[in-house]
Amino acid sequence: MSRTIILQPDGRPAQRPGTTLTSLPPLSVYVHVPWCVRKCPYCDFNSHAASDIPERAYLDALRHDLEQALPSIWGRQVVSVFIGGGTPSLLSAAGLDELLAMLRSHLRLLPDAEVTLEANPGTAEAGRFRDYAASGVTRLSLGIQSFDDAQLQKLGRIHDAGQARAAIRMAQQAVARVNLDLMFALPGQTLDACLADVRQALSFGTEHLSLYHLTMEPNTVFAKYPPRDLPDDDTAAAMQDAVQAELAQASLQRYEVSAYARPGARCKHNLNYWEFGDYLGLGPGAHGKISFHDRIVREARARQPESWMERASRADGSHIAETRTLGTLDLPFEFMLNALRLRDGVASSLFAERTGLSLAAIAHQLEAAVSRGLLDADPTRLQASSLGWRFLNDLQEMFLSN
């Protein structure tokens, strides 16, 4: 028996636009605050330098954005909230309190929902951190990047090492969970200097550390004017290996590509991303993924803050710049792109639970990945092998549709 294949305009086979989910995944909320004091030369996030942020207009637009999103998530519980940027700690204590009160009044936040706020050490104030905690923030994520003043200047940061140390102490006095962001493979950085940054972070009893390789992202100042003396790939790899060993001695295990944590201190919000959970993205440029029983939808808000505020206030949906229903050919790669970032992978059963597809849909790719030694052969888990962890991009790309 022959079958008819329907082609899209680009010649590729057409996809089934939806899926069938028997249950919906956990739901998180991401709120984007786009302003910062100064744009860092390596940053490709949707952030905009501003000396005075339009807090009132932003909060009003955020309320409109949230209210228009409610029908798509009505009745669902929220397991975590992440307020990122930009520099969310530029919000006043009253503004942040209003934002969180808005979320609580419109959404079903679990009593133990993790509420994370990103903060810049250069904008840290002890009183403000305490007010944030009183409003419901349970976790602060501090963009330290380095404890070396010369490196901080090269990175265009507005804080120095002394301010970084002071901000960590303030944060630890305000909330139970504090995450520190560090960068490595910095211009002229040696292995000893890299380890000195990590040891300085550990000296505060840090429970969670995010470690990022400095990369030259497109459309950044560093992409146009790359800094000199960047460590080569072998040196950067040696730094990462040495850091991982140092952190393991301090009981911080690498549980995701860029994240290390002590037992019980993993970031619940980010784990929901990697496990292909749902997240509502609010604010300019925010991305979201929302599952329904018959489809999974990705969406993105308008990027420019002024445009997003104006459009969101119309209450006609025009602030959403992109909406895309994931087809059956998209889902394997979308799922594996996230799940394989976790060092321990995920249970095999999660694939069907979160995509609505049978594991048989990727049987060929799984067999090929195992035969190449990139994926563990355990049928109960989808987990990169040690070799697959080293060549993670290659492993993830095996699940792209042709």
Coordinates of C-alpha atoms in Angstrom, one line a residue:
M1 CA 0.0 0.0 0.0
S2 CA 1.4 3.4 -0.9
R3 CA 1.0 6.5 1.2
T4 CA 0.7 10.2 0.4
I5 CA 3.2 12.5 1.9
I6 CA 2.1 16.2 2.1
L7 CA 5.0 18.6 1.6
Q8 CA 5.4 22.1 3.1
P9 CA 6.3 25.0 0.8
D10 CA 10.0 24.4 1.6
G11 CA 9.7 20.8 0.5
R12 CA 9.9 19.2 3.9
P13 CA 7.2 16.7 5.1
A14 CA 4.4 18.4 6.9
Q15 CA 4.1 17.7 10.6
R16 CA 1.1 16.9 12.7
P17 CA 0.7 20.2 14.6
G18 CA -0.3 18.7 17.9
T19 CA 0.1 16.0 20.4
T20 CA -1.9 14.2 23.1
L21 CA -0.9 14.7 26.8
T22 CA -2.7 12.8 29.5
S23 CA -1.4 15.2 32.1
L24 CA 0.1 18.6 32.1
P25 CA 3.7 19.3 33.3
P26 CA 4.7 21.6 36.2
L27 CA 4.3 25.3 35.5
S28 CA 6.8 28.0 36.2
V29 CA 6.6 31.7 35.6
Y30 CA 9.5 33.9 34.2
V31 CA 9.3 37.7 34.5
H32 CA 11.7 39.8 32.5
V33 CA 12.9 43.2 33.8
P34 CA 14.9 44.5 30.8
W35 CA 16.9 47.5 32.2
C36 CA 20.4 47.6 33.6
V37 CA 22.8 50.4 34.6
R38 CA 25.2 49.6 31.8
K39 CA 25.2 47.0 29.0
C40 CA 28.1 44.6 29.5
P41 CA 30.1 44.0 26.3
Y42 CA 29.7 40.2 26.4
C43 CA 25.9 40.2 27.0
D44 CA 23.4 39.1 24.3
F45 CA 20.4 39.2 26.6
N46 CA 17.5 41.5 26.0
S47 CA 18.8 44.2 28.3
H48 CA 18.8 48.0 27.9
A49 CA 20.9 50.6 29.7
A50 CA 18.8 53.2 31.5
S51 CA 19.5 55.8 34.1
D52 CA 15.9 55.8 35.3
I53 CA 13.6 52.9 34.7
P54 CA 9.8 53.5 34.0
E55 CA 8.7 51.3 36.9
R56 CA 5.1 52.4 37.0
A57 CA 4.5 51.9 33.3
Y58 CA 6.3 48.6 33.4
L59 CA 4.2 47.2 36.3
D60 CA 1.0 48.4 34.6
A61 CA 2.0 46.7 31.4
L62 CA 3.0 43.5 33.2
R63 CA -0.5 43.3 34.8
H64 CA -2.0 43.6 31.3
D65 CA 0.4 40.9 30.0
L66 CA -0.5 38.6 32.9
E67 CA -4.2 39.1 32.6
Q68 CA -4.2 38.3 28.9
A69 CA -2.2 35.1 29.6
L70 CA -4.6 33.7 32.3
P71 CA -6.9 31.7 29.9
S72 CA -4.0 29.6 28.7
I73 CA -3.0 28.5 32.3
W74 CA -6.2 28.9 34.2
G75 CA -6.4 26.8 37.4
R76 CA -2.8 25.4 37.1
Q77 CA -0.5 25.6 40.1
V78 CA 2.8 27.5 39.8
V79 CA 5.9 25.7 41.3
S80 CA 8.5 28.5 40.8
V81 CA 8.9 32.1 39.8
F82 CA 12.1 33.6 38.3
I83 CA 12.6 37.3 37.9
G84 CA 15.5 37.9 35.5
G85 CA 16.9 40.6 33.4
G86 CA 18.6 43.0 32.8
T87 CA 18.9 43.9 36.5
P88 CA 15.7 43.2 38.4
S89 CA 17.3 44.5 41.6
L90 CA 16.9 48.0 40.0
L91 CA 13.2 47.7 41.0
S92 CA 12.3 49.5 44.1
A93 CA 11.3 47.4 47.1
A94 CA 7.7 48.7 46.7
G95 CA 7.8 47.8 43.0
L96 CA 9.0 44.3 43.6
D97 CA 6.4 43.8 46.3
E98 CA 3.6 44.9 43.9
L99 CA 4.9 42.6 41.3
L100 CA 4.9 39.5 43.6
A101 CA 1.5 40.5 45.0
M102 CA 0.2 40.7 41.4
L103 CA 1.4 37.2 40.7
R104 CA -0.1 35.8 43.9
S105 CA -3.5 37.4 43.3
H106 CA -3.8 36.1 39.7
L107 CA -2.0 32.7 40.0
R108 CA -2.1 29.6 42.2
L109 CA 1.4 29.8 43.6
L110 CA 2.3 26.7 45.7
P111 CA 3.0 27.6 49.4
D112 CA 6.6 26.4 48.9
A113 CA 7.1 27.9 45.4
E114 CA 10.7 28.9 44.8
V115 CA 10.9 32.7 44.0
T116 CA 14.2 33.7 42.6
L117 CA 15.5 37.3 41.9
E118 CA 18.6 38.1 39.9
A119 CA 20.7 40.9 41.4
N120 CA 23.7 42.8 40.5
P121 CA 26.3 43.4 43.2
G122 CA 26.6 47.0 42.0
T123 CA 23.0 47.7 42.9
A124 CA 22.9 45.7 46.2
E125 CA 21.6 47.3 49.3
A126 CA 21.1 45.4 52.5
G127 CA 17.8 47.0 53.3
R128 CA 16.5 46.3 49.8
F129 CA 17.4 42.6 50.0
R130 CA 15.6 42.3 53.3
D131 CA 12.5 44.0 51.8
Y132 CA 12.7 41.6 48.8
A133 CA 12.7 38.7 51.2
A134 CA 9.8 40.1 53.1
S135 CA 7.8 40.3 49.8
G136 CA 8.4 36.6 49.1
V137 CA 11.7 36.2 47.4
T138 CA 13.3 33.0 48.6
R139 CA 16.4 32.9 46.5
L140 CA 18.8 35.5 45.2
S141 CA 21.1 34.9 42.2
L142 CA 24.1 37.3 42.2
G143 CA 26.0 38.1 39.0
I144 CA 29.5 38.1 40.6
Q145 CA 31.4 36.9 37.4
S146 CA 34.8 37.3 39.1
F147 CA 36.5 38.5 42.3
D148 CA 39.4 40.0 40.3
D149 CA 39.0 43.8 39.9
A150 CA 41.0 43.9 36.6
Q151 CA 38.8 41.2 35.1
L152 CA 35.6 43.0 36.3
Q153 CA 36.8 46.1 34.5
K154 CA 37.4 44.1 31.3
L155 CA 34.0 42.6 31.5
G156 CA 32.4 46.0 31.9
R157 CA 30.9 45.2 35.3
I158 CA 29.7 48.1 37.5
H159 CA 30.9 46.5 40.7
D160 CA 34.3 45.7 42.2
A161 CA 35.4 42.7 44.2
G162 CA 34.7 44.4 47.5
Q163 CA 31.1 45.2 46.5
A164 CA 30.7 41.5 45.4
R165 CA 31.8 40.2 48.8
A166 CA 29.5 42.7 50.5
A167 CA 26.5 41.7 48.3
I168 CA 27.0 38.0 49.1
R169 CA 26.9 38.7 52.8
M170 CA 23.8 40.9 52.5
A171 CA 22.1 38.2 50.4
Q172 CA 22.9 35.4 52.8
Q173 CA 21.5 37.4 55.7
A174 CA 18.3 38.1 53.8
V175 CA 17.3 34.8 52.2
A176 CA 17.9 31.1 52.7
R177 CA 19.2 30.3 49.2
V178 CA 21.9 32.3 47.4
N179 CA 23.3 31.4 43.9
L180 CA 26.6 32.9 42.6
D181 CA 27.3 33.3 38.9
L182 CA 31.0 33.1 37.9
M183 CA 32.7 33.2 34.5
F184 CA 35.8 31.5 33.3
A185 CA 38.2 31.5 30.3
L186 CA 38.4 35.3 30.8
P187 CA 41.0 37.4 28.9
G188 CA 44.5 36.5 30.1
Q189 CA 43.1 34.3 32.9
T190 CA 45.3 31.5 34.2
L191 CA 44.2 28.3 35.8
D192 CA 45.4 29.5 39.2
A193 CA 43.3 32.7 38.8
C194 CA 40.3 30.8 37.8
L195 CA 40.6 28.5 40.8
A196 CA 41.1 31.6 43.0
D197 CA 37.7 32.9 41.9
V198 CA 36.1 29.6 42.7
R199 CA 37.8 29.3 46.1
Q200 CA 36.7 32.8 47.0
A201 CA 33.1 31.9 46.2
L202 CA 33.4 28.7 48.3
S203 CA 34.7 30.7 51.2
F204 CA 31.2 32.0 51.8
G205 CA 29.7 28.5 52.2
T206 CA 28.1 28.8 48.8
E207 CA 25.5 26.0 48.1
H208 CA 24.9 26.7 44.4
L209 CA 27.3 28.0 41.8
S210 CA 26.6 28.7 38.1
L211 CA 29.8 28.7 36.0
Y212 CA 29.8 30.1 32.5
H213 CA 32.4 30.0 29.8
L214 CA 33.0 33.5 28.3
T215 CA 31.9 33.3 24.7
M216 CA 31.8 35.8 21.9
E217 CA 28.0 36.0 21.2
P218 CA 26.8 37.6 18.0
N219 CA 25.7 41.2 18.1
T220 CA 27.7 42.0 21.2
V221 CA 30.6 44.4 21.6
F222 CA 33.0 41.5 22.3
A223 CA 31.9 39.9 19.0
K224 CA 32.9 43.0 17.1
Y225 CA 36.0 43.8 19.2
P226 CA 37.1 40.5 20.8
P227 CA 39.3 40.9 23.8
R228 CA 43.0 39.8 23.5
D229 CA 44.6 36.8 25.1
L230 CA 41.6 34.6 25.5
P231 CA 42.5 31.2 26.8
D232 CA 42.6 28.5 24.0
D233 CA 40.2 25.6 24.1
D234 CA 42.6 23.2 25.8
T235 CA 43.3 25.7 28.6
A236 CA 39.5 26.4 29.0
A237 CA 38.8 22.7 29.3
A238 CA 41.6 22.3 31.9
M239 CA 40.0 25.1 33.9
Q240 CA 36.6 23.4 33.8
D241 CA 38.0 20.1 34.9
A242 CA 40.0 21.7 37.7
V243 CA 36.9 23.7 38.9
Q244 CA 34.7 20.6 38.8
A245 CA 37.2 18.7 41.0
E246 CA 37.5 21.7 43.4
L247 CA 33.7 22.0 43.7
A248 CA 33.3 18.2 44.2
Q249 CA 35.6 18.4 47.2
A250 CA 33.3 21.0 48.6
S251 CA 30.3 18.7 48.0
L252 CA 29.0 20.8 45.0
Q253 CA 28.1 18.3 42.3
R254 CA 27.7 19.3 38.6
Y255 CA 24.0 18.5 37.9
E256 CA 23.6 20.5 34.7
V257 CA 26.0 21.9 32.0
S258 CA 26.6 25.2 33.9
A259 CA 25.3 24.4 37.4
Y260 CA 26.8 23.0 40.6
A261 CA 25.0 22.5 43.9
R262 CA 25.1 20.8 47.2
P263 CA 22.4 18.2 48.0
G264 CA 19.0 19.9 48.3
A265 CA 20.2 23.2 46.8
R266 CA 19.5 22.7 43.1
C267 CA 17.5 25.4 41.3
K268 CA 13.9 24.1 41.0
H269 CA 13.0 26.7 38.4
N270 CA 15.8 25.7 36.0
L271 CA 15.2 22.0 36.6
N272 CA 11.7 22.5 35.3
Y273 CA 13.2 23.9 32.1
W274 CA 15.5 21.0 31.6
E275 CA 12.8 18.5 32.4
F276 CA 10.6 20.0 29.6
G277 CA 8.2 21.6 32.0
D278 CA 6.0 24.5 31.2
Y279 CA 6.8 28.2 31.8
L280 CA 4.8 31.4 31.3
G281 CA 7.1 34.2 30.1
L282 CA 6.0 37.7 31.0
G283 CA 7.7 41.0 30.1
P284 CA 9.6 42.3 27.0
G285 CA 11.3 39.6 25.0
A286 CA 10.2 36.8 27.4
H287 CA 9.8 33.3 25.9
G288 CA 7.3 30.8 27.1
K289 CA 6.2 27.1 26.6
I290 CA 2.7 26.2 27.5
S291 CA 1.2 22.7 27.1
F292 CA -2.4 21.8 26.5
H293 CA -3.8 18.3 26.2
D294 CA -3.8 18.5 22.4
R295 CA -0.8 20.7 21.7
I296 CA 2.4 22.4 23.0
V297 CA 2.9 26.0 22.2
R298 CA 6.0 28.3 22.3
E299 CA 5.6 32.0 22.3
A300 CA 7.7 35.2 22.6
R301 CA 6.8 38.7 23.6
A302 CA 7.9 41.8 21.7
R303 CA 11.5 42.6 22.6
Q304 CA 11.7 46.4 22.8
P305 CA 10.5 47.5 26.3
E306 CA 8.6 50.6 25.0
S307 CA 6.9 48.6 22.2
W308 CA 6.0 45.8 24.6
M309 CA 4.5 48.2 27.2
E310 CA 2.5 50.0 24.6
R311 CA 1.2 46.8 23.0
A312 CA 0.5 45.0 26.2
S313 CA -1.7 47.9 27.4
R314 CA -3.9 47.5 24.3
A315 CA -5.1 44.2 25.7
D316 CA -5.4 42.8 22.1
G317 CA -2.6 40.2 22.2
S318 CA -0.4 42.3 19.9
H319 CA 2.4 42.2 22.5
I320 CA 3.0 38.6 21.6
A321 CA 5.4 38.7 18.7
E322 CA 5.6 35.0 17.9
T323 CA 3.4 31.9 18.6
R324 CA 4.4 28.5 17.3
T325 CA 2.7 25.1 17.9
L326 CA 5.4 22.4 18.1
G327 CA 4.9 19.6 15.6
T328 CA 5.6 15.9 16.0
L329 CA 8.9 16.3 14.2
D330 CA 10.0 19.2 16.5
L331 CA 9.3 17.5 19.8
P332 CA 12.1 14.9 20.0
F333 CA 14.8 17.6 19.6
E334 CA 13.1 20.1 21.8
F335 CA 12.8 17.5 24.6
M336 CA 16.3 16.1 24.2
L337 CA 17.9 19.5 23.9
N338 CA 16.8 20.2 27.4
A339 CA 16.9 16.8 29.1
L340 CA 20.4 15.9 28.0
R341 CA 21.8 19.0 29.7
L342 CA 21.1 17.2 33.1
R343 CA 24.1 15.1 34.2
D344 CA 21.8 12.4 35.4
G345 CA 19.4 12.7 32.5
V346 CA 15.8 11.9 33.0
A347 CA 13.6 8.8 33.3
S348 CA 12.8 7.4 29.9
S349 CA 9.1 7.6 30.8
L350 CA 9.3 11.4 30.9
F351 CA 9.6 11.5 27.1
A352 CA 6.1 10.2 26.5
E353 CA 4.7 12.1 29.5
R354 CA 6.0 15.5 28.3
T355 CA 5.7 15.1 24.5
G356 CA 2.8 12.8 24.1
L357 CA 4.9 10.6 21.7
S358 CA 5.9 7.0 22.2
L359 CA 9.6 6.4 22.9
A360 CA 9.5 4.3 19.7
A361 CA 9.4 7.6 17.8
I362 CA 13.1 8.1 18.5
A363 CA 14.1 4.4 18.7
H364 CA 16.4 4.8 15.7
Q365 CA 18.2 7.8 17.1
L366 CA 18.5 6.2 20.5
E367 CA 20.1 3.1 19.0
A368 CA 22.5 5.2 17.0
A369 CA 23.5 7.3 20.0
V370 CA 24.1 4.2 22.2
S371 CA 26.1 2.5 19.4
R372 CA 28.4 5.6 19.1
G373 CA 28.9 5.6 22.9
L374 CA 27.2 8.9 23.4
L375 CA 24.2 7.7 25.3
D376 CA 24.0 5.2 28.2
A377 CA 22.5 1.9 27.3
D378 CA 20.1 1.9 30.4
P379 CA 16.6 1.6 28.9
T380 CA 15.1 3.2 31.9
R381 CA 17.0 6.5 31.5
L382 CA 17.8 9.0 28.8
Q383 CA 21.3 10.1 30.0
A384 CA 24.4 11.2 28.2
S385 CA 27.5 9.0 28.7
S386 CA 30.8 10.5 29.7
L387 CA 31.7 10.7 26.0
G388 CA 28.3 12.2 25.2
W389 CA 28.7 14.8 27.9
R390 CA 31.9 15.9 26.2
F391 CA 30.2 16.1 22.8
L392 CA 26.8 17.2 24.0
N393 CA 26.0 19.3 20.9
D394 CA 26.6 16.3 18.6
L395 CA 24.4 14.1 20.7
Q396 CA 21.6 16.6 20.8
E397 CA 21.7 17.2 17.1
M398 CA 21.1 13.5 16.5
F399 CA 17.4 14.1 17.5
L400 CA 16.9 16.9 14.9
S401 CA 14.3 16.0 12.2
N402 CA 15.8 15.6 8.7

